[in-house]
Each structure stands twice: as C-alpha cells, then as structure tokens.
C-alpha cells in the first residue's frame, strides 16, 4: 500500500500520517522531517536545505528525489509506505511514477486534505514543536499540559523558523503554485479529497474510508 498524503502546510498532515501509520502499519516518510534531520545533523545537505527552508522555498527536485528513492528502498518500506510532503512538484511526481514502475510498486492512493488559507495561517502561527521528540502541539487546539513544555520529555517547545506569518504565506503560495499542478497531474478522478476543516478524528475517519475504498477498488 502506497499512500501519498497531500495538503497545504498546517492542514494536519502530520497528525493524519501518525494515524495512518498506526492503522495500516506502514512507515510514514516526511521529506520535511528528513530535511530538518539533515539540518540538525549539520550535514552539507542540511546546510543548503536550511537556508531554502527558512526562506519558504523548495529544495531542488534532484536532491529531494534522491533522498526519497534512498529511503523507500529500505527494508521497512517493503509492505508499503506513506509519503508526506512528496511529490511537491510535477517533475517529482513524474520521477516517483517512474521509480514506482521500475520497482513494480502498486498504484499510489492519493489523498488530498483540503483547508482554506485563513484558518491555516491561524493554525500555523500557533504551532509549536518539541525539539527532542518532534511532537507537534497547537496552542489553539492541542496545547501542552504545562505551557511551553513538552508533555513527553519536558523539553522547551519551539516555534519552527518557517512557521512565522510572512514565511507561512510564502509557503502557502508555493504550495498552491507548485502542488496544485501535481494534483492536476494525478487527475481529479484519482485524487481522493477530504475536508480538513473537521475535527482531527473525523478527518482520520474520512481518510480511512478513502484508503479502504481505494484498496477495495484495486482488488476488484
Ligand atoms: P514540510 O515540513 O513538509 O512543510 O517541509 C518543510 C520544508 O522542507 C519545505 O518548506 C521545503 O523547503 C522542504 N521540503 C519538504 N518536502 C519537500 C519536497 N518534496 N520538495 C522540495 N522541498 C521540500
């Protein structure tokens, strides 16, 4: 099972990816998390990615395609995987289709979590993350038990550099300009659209239904 999870920054992709990992027992691969890990480790790739990410831009297709190809060839991806944040451009989508064909993988299940811009800006400026365990909080909807502190390990929560409002608007514009055509490339019939304005649990149920419907359709 291959799930491609689409949706603008702040639509709840991370939360829903965690749900799908648990429900379908497949690893979630987030290109954003992979790039952040490279930044934290201070690698050459990380140094380059951090400047691009802080400015709200996209890392080049070649680098991104390479990091994904490498990751999905690892043993834990043999039964399938979920991609969060990839493909983000039409060349990445084409590259992934070729890679999937060469590896004989099943057709991807394409899920699009849809949320309008203004609620997203409000959600993202309220987002905090634990720098240790990477758990995400939201001061509006999922605050930590003690303000400013991770429930799990007590580390001081941080706002990501790319969660500042000006950067957020740039990221939303980049998402619209680049990923809109990616969804068009997959085609309306292939993209399963879910209303991301519902509660996280309701969004999970809608995504689960969409995945099961796609799996059943493929089995017929
Ligand atoms: P995310 O956590 O998915 O919002 O990603 C954070 C940042 O990582 C993005 O703003 C980009 O700079 C970079 N990034 C993540 N995924 C991709 C991708 N598929 N292509 C290019 N850049 C990416």
Short mmCIF file of C-alpha atoms and ligand atoms in Angstrom, two decimals:
data_model
loop_
_atom_site.label_atom_id
_atom_site.label_comp_id
_atom_site.label_asym_id
_atom_site.label_seq_id
_atom_site.Cartn_x
_atom_site.Cartn_y
_atom_site.Cartn_z
CA UNK A 1 0.00 0.00 0.00
CA UNK A 2 1.41 3.37 -1.02
CA UNK A 3 -0.34 6.46 0.29
CA UNK A 4 0.51 9.95 -0.94
CA UNK A 5 -0.79 12.48 1.57
CA UNK A 6 -1.35 15.97 0.16
CA UNK A 7 -2.49 19.16 1.76
CA UNK A 8 -1.20 22.67 2.45
CA UNK A 9 1.19 23.31 5.34
CA UNK A 10 -0.81 23.20 8.60
CA UNK A 11 -3.70 21.09 7.27
CA UNK A 12 -2.94 18.33 9.81
CA UNK A 13 -0.86 16.07 7.55
CA UNK A 14 1.49 15.14 10.41
CA UNK A 15 -1.38 14.13 12.72
CA UNK A 16 -3.09 12.13 9.98
CA UNK A 17 0.19 10.48 8.93
CA UNK A 18 0.60 9.23 12.53
CA UNK A 19 -2.96 7.84 12.42
CA UNK A 20 -2.31 6.03 9.11
CA UNK A 21 0.99 4.55 10.34
CA UNK A 22 -0.83 3.03 13.27
CA UNK A 23 -3.92 1.94 11.32
CA UNK A 24 -2.15 0.36 8.33
CA UNK A 25 1.25 -0.49 9.89
CA UNK A 26 3.35 1.27 7.26
CA UNK A 27 6.16 3.80 7.82
CA UNK A 28 5.47 7.50 7.20
CA UNK A 29 8.13 9.30 5.25
CA UNK A 30 8.11 13.07 5.63
CA UNK A 31 10.56 14.86 3.34
CA UNK A 32 10.27 17.95 5.59
CA UNK A 33 11.33 15.87 8.64
CA UNK A 34 14.17 14.28 6.65
CA UNK A 35 15.47 17.73 5.66
CA UNK A 36 15.10 19.02 9.24
CA UNK A 37 17.10 15.98 10.48
CA UNK A 38 19.85 16.81 7.97
CA UNK A 39 19.87 20.44 9.20
CA UNK A 40 20.12 19.30 12.82
CA UNK A 41 22.96 16.89 11.98
CA UNK A 42 24.77 19.79 10.24
CA UNK A 43 25.40 17.82 7.01
CA UNK A 44 26.24 19.59 3.73
CA UNK A 45 22.71 18.81 2.52
CA UNK A 46 21.29 20.17 5.78
CA UNK A 47 23.23 23.45 5.48
CA UNK A 48 21.89 24.01 2.00
CA UNK A 49 18.32 22.94 2.86
CA UNK A 50 18.15 25.14 5.98
CA UNK A 51 18.65 28.38 4.00
CA UNK A 52 16.00 27.33 1.46
CA UNK A 53 13.54 26.19 4.15
CA UNK A 54 13.93 29.36 6.25
CA UNK A 55 13.12 31.41 3.13
CA UNK A 56 9.99 29.32 2.43
CA UNK A 57 11.36 27.85 -0.81
CA UNK A 58 11.58 24.27 -2.04
CA UNK A 59 14.69 22.09 -2.03
CA UNK A 60 15.68 21.11 -5.61
CA UNK A 61 13.92 18.19 -7.28
CA UNK A 62 17.15 16.23 -7.79
CA UNK A 63 18.09 16.32 -4.11
CA UNK A 64 14.52 15.55 -2.98
CA UNK A 65 14.05 12.68 -5.47
CA UNK A 66 17.38 11.21 -4.35
CA UNK A 67 16.56 11.31 -0.63
CA UNK A 68 13.13 9.66 -1.26
CA UNK A 69 14.50 6.93 -3.59
CA UNK A 70 17.07 6.07 -0.96
CA UNK A 71 14.51 5.96 1.86
CA UNK A 72 11.89 3.80 0.10
CA UNK A 73 14.48 1.16 -0.80
CA UNK A 74 14.96 0.40 2.92
CA UNK A 75 13.53 -2.85 4.30
CA UNK A 76 10.73 -1.27 6.37
CA UNK A 77 9.11 0.02 3.15
CA UNK A 78 8.71 -3.46 1.59
CA UNK A 79 4.99 -3.71 2.56
CA UNK A 80 4.29 -0.15 1.59
CA UNK A 81 4.72 3.37 2.95
CA UNK A 82 3.14 6.76 3.25
CA UNK A 83 4.71 9.86 1.75
CA UNK A 84 4.02 13.18 3.46
CA UNK A 85 5.18 16.29 1.59
CA UNK A 86 6.32 14.47 -1.56
CA UNK A 87 5.85 14.76 -4.51
CA UNK A 88 5.56 18.56 -4.28
CA UNK A 89 6.22 19.38 -7.96
CA UNK A 90 5.23 17.81 -11.30
CA UNK A 91 8.83 16.68 -12.03
CA UNK A 92 8.88 14.95 -8.59
CA UNK A 93 5.53 13.25 -9.41
CA UNK A 94 6.89 12.06 -12.78
CA UNK A 95 10.09 10.85 -11.14
CA UNK A 96 8.12 8.96 -8.48
CA UNK A 97 5.85 7.34 -11.10
CA UNK A 98 8.94 6.12 -12.99
CA UNK A 99 10.57 4.88 -9.80
CA UNK A 100 7.37 3.06 -8.76
CA UNK A 101 7.07 1.47 -12.21
CA UNK A 102 10.72 0.33 -12.15
CA UNK A 103 10.29 -1.17 -8.68
CA UNK A 104 6.92 -2.80 -9.57
CA UNK A 105 5.06 -0.96 -6.78
CA UNK A 106 1.26 -0.77 -6.51
CA UNK A 107 -0.58 2.34 -7.74
CA UNK A 108 -0.47 5.07 -5.10
CA UNK A 109 -3.59 6.09 -3.17
CA UNK A 110 -3.68 9.88 -3.46
CA UNK A 111 -5.34 11.71 -0.54
CA UNK A 112 -5.82 15.49 -0.53
CA UNK A 113 -6.67 17.20 2.79
CA UNK A 114 -8.38 20.43 1.82
CA UNK A 115 -8.43 23.57 4.11
CA UNK A 116 -8.89 27.28 3.12
CA UNK A 117 -5.96 29.73 3.66
CA UNK A 118 -7.05 31.94 6.61
CA UNK A 119 -7.70 29.14 9.14
CA UNK A 120 -4.35 27.66 8.10
CA UNK A 121 -2.42 30.87 8.90
CA UNK A 122 -4.10 30.99 12.34
CA UNK A 123 -3.29 27.32 12.97
CA UNK A 124 0.34 27.56 11.85
CA UNK A 125 1.30 30.64 13.86
CA UNK A 126 0.00 28.73 16.93
CA UNK A 127 2.10 25.64 16.13
CA UNK A 128 4.93 24.56 18.46
CA UNK A 129 7.25 21.56 18.29
CA UNK A 130 9.36 19.63 20.77
CA UNK A 131 12.97 19.81 19.51
CA UNK A 132 13.74 16.43 21.16
CA UNK A 133 10.88 14.04 20.23
CA UNK A 134 9.47 16.21 17.36
CA UNK A 135 5.94 16.03 18.77
CA UNK A 136 3.73 18.81 17.39
CA UNK A 137 1.46 20.95 19.59
CA UNK A 138 -1.00 23.70 18.76
CA UNK A 139 -1.66 26.48 21.26
CA UNK A 140 -5.27 26.71 19.95
CA UNK A 141 -6.32 23.07 19.64
CA UNK A 142 -3.69 20.79 21.21
CA UNK A 143 -1.78 22.76 23.87
CA UNK A 144 0.79 21.06 26.11
CA UNK A 145 -0.30 20.31 29.71
CA UNK A 146 2.27 22.83 31.05
CA UNK A 147 2.63 25.96 28.83
CA UNK A 148 5.83 25.90 26.76
CA UNK A 149 6.92 22.41 27.82
CA UNK A 150 6.69 19.02 26.03
CA UNK A 151 4.33 16.56 27.81
CA UNK A 152 6.56 13.62 26.85
CA UNK A 153 10.09 14.69 27.76
CA UNK A 154 9.85 18.14 29.38
CA UNK A 155 11.90 19.92 26.67
CA UNK A 156 11.14 23.61 25.97
CA UNK A 157 8.84 23.85 22.93
CA UNK A 158 9.91 25.94 19.94
CA UNK A 159 8.17 27.65 17.01
CA UNK A 160 9.75 26.48 13.76
CA UNK A 161 11.60 29.22 11.83
CA UNK A 162 9.33 28.52 8.85
CA UNK A 163 6.13 29.00 10.96
CA UNK A 164 6.47 32.85 11.00
CA UNK A 165 3.45 34.50 9.30
CA UNK A 166 5.31 36.02 6.30
CA UNK A 167 7.06 32.70 5.66
CA UNK A 168 3.77 30.84 6.09
CA UNK A 169 2.08 32.95 3.39
CA UNK A 170 5.02 32.26 1.07
CA UNK A 171 4.80 28.52 1.82
CA UNK A 172 1.05 28.53 1.11
CA UNK A 173 1.65 30.38 -2.18
CA UNK A 174 4.42 27.90 -3.08
CA UNK A 175 2.08 25.04 -2.21
CA UNK A 176 -0.70 26.46 -4.39
CA UNK A 177 1.58 27.25 -7.35
CA UNK A 178 3.52 24.01 -7.38
CA UNK A 179 1.33 21.34 -5.80
CA UNK A 180 -1.93 22.44 -7.49
CA UNK A 181 -0.48 21.24 -10.82
CA UNK A 182 0.72 17.99 -9.15
CA UNK A 183 -2.86 17.17 -8.11
CA UNK A 184 -4.00 18.05 -11.65
CA UNK A 185 -1.26 15.74 -12.99
CA UNK A 186 -2.72 12.83 -11.00
CA UNK A 187 -6.17 13.83 -12.27
CA UNK A 188 -9.38 14.62 -10.41
CA UNK A 189 -10.65 11.03 -10.60
CA UNK A 190 -7.53 9.67 -8.87
CA UNK A 191 -7.39 12.25 -6.07
CA UNK A 192 -9.50 11.47 -3.00
CA UNK A 193 -10.39 14.84 -1.43
CA UNK A 194 -11.07 15.05 2.32
CA UNK A 195 -12.46 18.11 4.18
CA UNK A 196 -9.62 19.10 6.57
CA UNK A 197 -11.82 21.60 8.44
CA UNK A 198 -13.38 18.80 10.53
CA UNK A 199 -12.01 17.56 13.88
CA UNK A 200 -8.79 15.50 13.60
CA UNK A 201 -10.74 12.32 14.48
CA UNK A 202 -13.37 12.99 11.78
CA UNK A 203 -10.63 13.70 9.22
CA UNK A 204 -8.97 10.37 10.20
CA UNK A 205 -12.25 8.51 9.66
CA UNK A 206 -12.75 10.13 6.25
CA UNK A 207 -9.18 9.27 5.20
CA UNK A 208 -9.54 5.70 6.45
CA UNK A 209 -12.71 5.30 4.35
CA UNK A 210 -10.96 6.72 1.29
CA UNK A 211 -7.98 4.37 1.70
CA UNK A 212 -10.21 1.32 2.19
CA UNK A 213 -12.34 2.29 -0.83
CA UNK A 214 -9.20 2.64 -2.98
CA UNK A 215 -7.82 -0.70 -1.74
CA UNK A 216 -11.14 -2.45 -2.45
CA UNK A 217 -11.38 -0.86 -5.89
CA UNK A 218 -7.85 -2.10 -6.72
CA UNK A 219 -8.72 -5.63 -5.54
CA UNK A 220 -11.82 -5.95 -7.80
P1 LIG B 1 7.18 20.43 5.48
O1 LIG B 1 7.55 20.01 6.86
O2 LIG B 1 6.62 19.30 4.65
O3 LIG B 1 6.31 21.66 5.46
O4 LIG B 1 8.55 20.83 4.75
C1 LIG B 1 9.36 21.87 5.25
C2 LIG B 1 10.28 22.37 4.15
O5 LIG B 1 11.11 21.29 3.66
C3 LIG B 1 9.58 22.90 2.91
O6 LIG B 1 9.14 24.23 3.07
C4 LIG B 1 10.68 22.76 1.85
O7 LIG B 1 11.65 23.77 1.98
C5 LIG B 1 11.32 21.43 2.24
N1 LIG B 1 10.67 20.30 1.56
C6 LIG B 1 9.92 19.29 2.14
N2 LIG B 1 9.48 18.43 1.20
C7 LIG B 1 9.92 18.89 0.00
C8 LIG B 1 9.76 18.44 -1.35
N3 LIG B 1 9.04 17.35 -1.67
N4 LIG B 1 10.37 19.16 -2.33
C9 LIG B 1 11.09 20.24 -2.03
N5 LIG B 1 11.27 20.74 -0.80
C10 LIG B 1 10.69 20.08 0.23
#
